[in-house]
Amino acid sequence: QSMPLAVKSNRFHYLLFNSQNTIEILETNNIVVDSTLGFNSIPGFRNNTAYPFYLFDFNRYIISNVMEVPQVIMDASLFYDHYLGIKTIEKAIEVIDPLLLQVQQYGGILTLNWHNDSFLDITGNKIKMEVLERIFESFQNKGESLKIE
């Protein structure tokens, strides 16, 4: 069944991206923005950039119509035990601060993947919310605008 509203952006669960067919699937479904290309296990610049770019379709050897807005930080990569397993706000800040500074220094876009269960008031989520607040404060203190979609 199709959605009554047009979906224009995407992020594949588990950050699964297959260079052989993902771009074709996105274009066929009129998706114009994707944020799948990020690391699962660590925060960082998987595409060596914090700038959006158009995906290259290696099957057709053309630049696609899909803009990638690369993920930089995912809550799971910071806090899940099978990734970095960070347990303190100090360690989380130590990991994310260099990324925030680079994005701010070069005027890039900080794309976050913060799962909805991180907002639940349960044990273990307090640090996730504190880190998210730290990210927001970092941009506000620099006079940067913050756009949330």
PDB file of C-alpha atoms in Angstrom:
ATOM      1  CA  GLN A   1       0.000   0.000   0.000  1.00  0.00           C
ATOM      2  CA  SER A   2       1.383   3.400  -0.888  1.00  0.00           C
ATOM      3  CA  MET A   3       1.674   6.346   1.477  1.00  0.00           C
ATOM      4  CA  PRO A   4      -0.831   9.193   1.027  1.00  0.00           C
ATOM      5  CA  LEU A   5       2.057  11.688   1.223  1.00  0.00           C
ATOM      6  CA  ALA A   6       5.111  11.742  -0.979  1.00  0.00           C
ATOM      7  CA  VAL A   7       8.231  10.475   0.780  1.00  0.00           C
ATOM      8  CA  LYS A   8      11.289  12.337  -0.468  1.00  0.00           C
ATOM      9  CA  SER A   9      14.051  11.311   1.926  1.00  0.00           C
ATOM     10  CA  ASN A  10      15.419   8.037   3.208  1.00  0.00           C
ATOM     11  CA  ARG A  11      17.776   6.284   5.578  1.00  0.00           C
ATOM     12  CA  PHE A  12      18.035   2.532   5.314  1.00  0.00           C
ATOM     13  CA  HIS A  13      17.837   0.603   8.558  1.00  0.00           C
ATOM     14  CA  TYR A  14      21.213  -0.780   9.696  1.00  0.00           C
ATOM     15  CA  LEU A  15      22.703   1.677   7.171  1.00  0.00           C
ATOM     16  CA  LEU A  16      22.427  -1.002   4.483  1.00  0.00           C
ATOM     17  CA  PHE A  17      23.494   0.441   1.158  1.00  0.00           C
ATOM     18  CA  ASN A  18      24.190  -1.724  -1.882  1.00  0.00           C
ATOM     19  CA  SER A  19      26.057   0.175  -4.575  1.00  0.00           C
ATOM     20  CA  GLN A  20      24.697  -2.241  -7.182  1.00  0.00           C
ATOM     21  CA  ASN A  21      21.014  -1.418  -6.727  1.00  0.00           C
ATOM     22  CA  THR A  22      20.277   1.118  -3.967  1.00  0.00           C
ATOM     23  CA  ILE A  23      20.487   4.203  -6.170  1.00  0.00           C
ATOM     24  CA  GLU A  24      18.122   2.698  -8.733  1.00  0.00           C
ATOM     25  CA  ILE A  25      15.661   1.789  -5.965  1.00  0.00           C
ATOM     26  CA  LEU A  26      15.787   5.312  -4.540  1.00  0.00           C
ATOM     27  CA  GLU A  27      15.304   6.975  -7.925  1.00  0.00           C
ATOM     28  CA  THR A  28      12.496   4.605  -8.923  1.00  0.00           C
ATOM     29  CA  ASN A  29      10.665   5.620  -5.757  1.00  0.00           C
ATOM     30  CA  ASN A  30      11.315   9.353  -6.259  1.00  0.00           C
ATOM     31  CA  ILE A  31      13.569   9.623  -3.222  1.00  0.00           C
ATOM     32  CA  VAL A  32      15.767  12.680  -3.649  1.00  0.00           C
ATOM     33  CA  VAL A  33      17.678  12.719  -0.335  1.00  0.00           C
ATOM     34  CA  ASP A  34      19.391   9.830   1.454  1.00  0.00           C
ATOM     35  CA  SER A  35      21.337   9.693   4.722  1.00  0.00           C
ATOM     36  CA  THR A  36      22.376   6.057   4.776  1.00  0.00           C
ATOM     37  CA  LEU A  37      26.105   6.509   4.208  1.00  0.00           C
ATOM     38  CA  GLY A  38      27.574   6.638   7.674  1.00  0.00           C
ATOM     39  CA  PHE A  39      29.498   4.262   9.899  1.00  0.00           C
ATOM     40  CA  ASN A  40      27.648   1.734  12.057  1.00  0.00           C
ATOM     41  CA  SER A  41      30.395   1.150  14.582  1.00  0.00           C
ATOM     42  CA  ILE A  42      31.992   4.573  15.038  1.00  0.00           C
ATOM     43  CA  PRO A  43      31.061   8.212  14.522  1.00  0.00           C
ATOM     44  CA  GLY A  44      32.911   9.966  11.754  1.00  0.00           C
ATOM     45  CA  PHE A  45      33.090  11.022   8.141  1.00  0.00           C
ATOM     46  CA  ARG A  46      32.595   7.787   6.157  1.00  0.00           C
ATOM     47  CA  ASN A  47      32.558   9.795   2.941  1.00  0.00           C
ATOM     48  CA  ASN A  48      35.350  12.124   4.085  1.00  0.00           C
ATOM     49  CA  THR A  49      32.926  15.026   4.046  1.00  0.00           C
ATOM     50  CA  ALA A  50      30.176  16.748   6.003  1.00  0.00           C
ATOM     51  CA  TYR A  51      28.782  18.262   2.823  1.00  0.00           C
ATOM     52  CA  PRO A  52      25.860  16.885   0.829  1.00  0.00           C
ATOM     53  CA  PHE A  53      26.746  15.395  -2.551  1.00  0.00           C
ATOM     54  CA  TYR A  54      24.983  13.602  -5.370  1.00  0.00           C
ATOM     55  CA  LEU A  55      25.483   9.856  -5.412  1.00  0.00           C
ATOM     56  CA  PHE A  56      27.334   8.405  -8.357  1.00  0.00           C
ATOM     57  CA  ASP A  57      25.576   5.532 -10.100  1.00  0.00           C
ATOM     58  CA  PHE A  58      28.331   3.110 -11.094  1.00  0.00           C
ATOM     59  CA  ASN A  59      25.919   0.920 -13.050  1.00  0.00           C
ATOM     60  CA  ARG A  60      24.992   3.733 -15.445  1.00  0.00           C
ATOM     61  CA  TYR A  61      28.203   5.689 -14.890  1.00  0.00           C
ATOM     62  CA  ILE A  62      26.341   8.937 -14.186  1.00  0.00           C
ATOM     63  CA  ILE A  63      25.657  11.268 -11.294  1.00  0.00           C
ATOM     64  CA  SER A  64      22.275  10.298  -9.880  1.00  0.00           C
ATOM     65  CA  ASN A  65      19.420  12.561  -8.814  1.00  0.00           C
ATOM     66  CA  VAL A  66      19.818  11.413  -5.207  1.00  0.00           C
ATOM     67  CA  MET A  67      21.602  13.747  -2.832  1.00  0.00           C
ATOM     68  CA  GLU A  68      23.473  12.075   0.009  1.00  0.00           C
ATOM     69  CA  VAL A  69      23.529  13.978   3.294  1.00  0.00           C
ATOM     70  CA  PRO A  70      26.046  11.764   5.089  1.00  0.00           C
ATOM     71  CA  GLN A  71      25.452  10.660   8.649  1.00  0.00           C
ATOM     72  CA  VAL A  72      28.218  11.758  11.018  1.00  0.00           C
ATOM     73  CA  ILE A  73      27.066  10.612  14.477  1.00  0.00           C
ATOM     74  CA  MET A  74      24.691   7.803  15.435  1.00  0.00           C
ATOM     75  CA  ASP A  75      23.666   7.175  19.035  1.00  0.00           C
ATOM     76  CA  ALA A  76      24.105   3.410  18.605  1.00  0.00           C
ATOM     77  CA  SER A  77      27.746   3.708  17.531  1.00  0.00           C
ATOM     78  CA  LEU A  78      28.511   5.689  20.666  1.00  0.00           C
ATOM     79  CA  PHE A  79      26.533   3.794  23.295  1.00  0.00           C
ATOM     80  CA  TYR A  80      25.717   0.245  22.203  1.00  0.00           C
ATOM     81  CA  ASP A  81      28.010  -2.333  23.789  1.00  0.00           C
ATOM     82  CA  HIS A  82      28.778  -4.068  20.478  1.00  0.00           C
ATOM     83  CA  TYR A  83      30.134  -0.761  19.118  1.00  0.00           C
ATOM     84  CA  LEU A  84      32.000   1.798  21.294  1.00  0.00           C
ATOM     85  CA  GLY A  85      29.953   1.089  24.429  1.00  0.00           C
ATOM     86  CA  ILE A  86      30.551   4.526  25.960  1.00  0.00           C
ATOM     87  CA  LYS A  87      29.246   4.825  29.532  1.00  0.00           C
ATOM     88  CA  THR A  88      30.236   8.360  30.564  1.00  0.00           C
ATOM     89  CA  ILE A  89      29.368  11.793  29.253  1.00  0.00           C
ATOM     90  CA  GLU A  90      33.061  12.755  29.417  1.00  0.00           C
ATOM     91  CA  LYS A  91      34.108   9.953  27.080  1.00  0.00           C
ATOM     92  CA  ALA A  92      31.242  10.677  24.685  1.00  0.00           C
ATOM     93  CA  ILE A  93      32.250  14.346  24.513  1.00  0.00           C
ATOM     94  CA  GLU A  94      35.877  13.353  23.940  1.00  0.00           C
ATOM     95  CA  VAL A  95      34.743  11.331  20.903  1.00  0.00           C
ATOM     96  CA  ILE A  96      32.255  13.790  19.396  1.00  0.00           C
ATOM     97  CA  ASP A  97      33.916  17.163  20.054  1.00  0.00           C
ATOM     98  CA  PRO A  98      36.512  16.826  17.246  1.00  0.00           C
ATOM     99  CA  LEU A  99      33.694  16.015  14.812  1.00  0.00           C
ATOM    100  CA  LEU A 100      31.629  19.002  15.930  1.00  0.00           C
ATOM    101  CA  LEU A 101      34.650  21.272  15.547  1.00  0.00           C
ATOM    102  CA  GLN A 102      35.378  20.027  12.034  1.00  0.00           C
ATOM    103  CA  VAL A 103      31.782  20.477  10.914  1.00  0.00           C
ATOM    104  CA  GLN A 104      31.716  23.995  12.373  1.00  0.00           C
ATOM    105  CA  GLN A 105      35.156  24.925  11.026  1.00  0.00           C
ATOM    106  CA  TYR A 106      34.273  23.978   7.456  1.00  0.00           C
ATOM    107  CA  GLY A 107      30.597  24.950   7.508  1.00  0.00           C
ATOM    108  CA  GLY A 108      29.403  21.398   6.961  1.00  0.00           C
ATOM    109  CA  ILE A 109      26.223  19.667   8.000  1.00  0.00           C
ATOM    110  CA  LEU A 110      26.098  17.521  11.113  1.00  0.00           C
ATOM    111  CA  THR A 111      23.702  14.681  10.357  1.00  0.00           C
ATOM    112  CA  LEU A 112      22.634  12.753  13.425  1.00  0.00           C
ATOM    113  CA  ASN A 113      20.867   9.420  13.671  1.00  0.00           C
ATOM    114  CA  TRP A 114      19.308   9.426  17.149  1.00  0.00           C
ATOM    115  CA  HIS A 115      16.915   6.504  17.495  1.00  0.00           C
ATOM    116  CA  ASN A 116      13.497   7.234  18.955  1.00  0.00           C
ATOM    117  CA  ASP A 117      14.014   4.870  21.892  1.00  0.00           C
ATOM    118  CA  SER A 118      16.829   7.167  23.066  1.00  0.00           C
ATOM    119  CA  PHE A 119      14.168   9.660  24.106  1.00  0.00           C
ATOM    120  CA  LEU A 120      12.404   7.262  26.461  1.00  0.00           C
ATOM    121  CA  ASP A 121      12.819   7.956  30.161  1.00  0.00           C
ATOM    122  CA  ILE A 122      14.590   4.717  30.997  1.00  0.00           C
ATOM    123  CA  THR A 123      17.887   3.766  32.598  1.00  0.00           C
ATOM    124  CA  GLY A 124      20.809   4.330  30.243  1.00  0.00           C
ATOM    125  CA  ASN A 125      19.158   7.026  28.154  1.00  0.00           C
ATOM    126  CA  LYS A 126      20.198   9.936  30.367  1.00  0.00           C
ATOM    127  CA  ILE A 127      23.674   9.997  28.842  1.00  0.00           C
ATOM    128  CA  LYS A 128      22.183   9.896  25.321  1.00  0.00           C
ATOM    129  CA  MET A 129      20.083  12.953  26.055  1.00  0.00           C
ATOM    130  CA  GLU A 130      23.007  14.770  27.692  1.00  0.00           C
ATOM    131  CA  VAL A 131      25.167  14.168  24.618  1.00  0.00           C
ATOM    132  CA  LEU A 132      22.400  15.370  22.327  1.00  0.00           C
ATOM    133  CA  GLU A 133      22.017  18.509  24.451  1.00  0.00           C
ATOM    134  CA  ARG A 134      25.797  19.022  24.277  1.00  0.00           C
ATOM    135  CA  ILE A 135      25.650  18.845  20.484  1.00  0.00           C
ATOM    136  CA  PHE A 136      22.844  21.420  20.359  1.00  0.00           C
ATOM    137  CA  GLU A 137      24.658  23.715  22.800  1.00  0.00           C
ATOM    138  CA  SER A 138      27.860  23.471  20.776  1.00  0.00           C
ATOM    139  CA  PHE A 139      26.134  24.918  17.733  1.00  0.00           C
ATOM    140  CA  GLN A 140      24.170  27.519  19.674  1.00  0.00           C
ATOM    141  CA  ASN A 141      27.326  28.763  21.433  1.00  0.00           C
ATOM    142  CA  LYS A 142      28.991  29.296  18.076  1.00  0.00           C
ATOM    143  CA  GLY A 143      26.013  31.286  16.778  1.00  0.00           C
ATOM    144  CA  GLU A 144      25.239  28.526  14.298  1.00  0.00           C
ATOM    145  CA  SER A 145      21.712  27.759  13.264  1.00  0.00           C
ATOM    146  CA  LEU A 146      20.374  24.326  13.981  1.00  0.00           C
ATOM    147  CA  LYS A 147      17.813  22.778  11.672  1.00  0.00           C
ATOM    148  CA  ILE A 148      15.999  19.661  12.794  1.00  0.00           C
ATOM    149  CA  GLU A 149      13.978  17.580  10.361  1.00  0.00           C
TER     150      GLU A 149
END
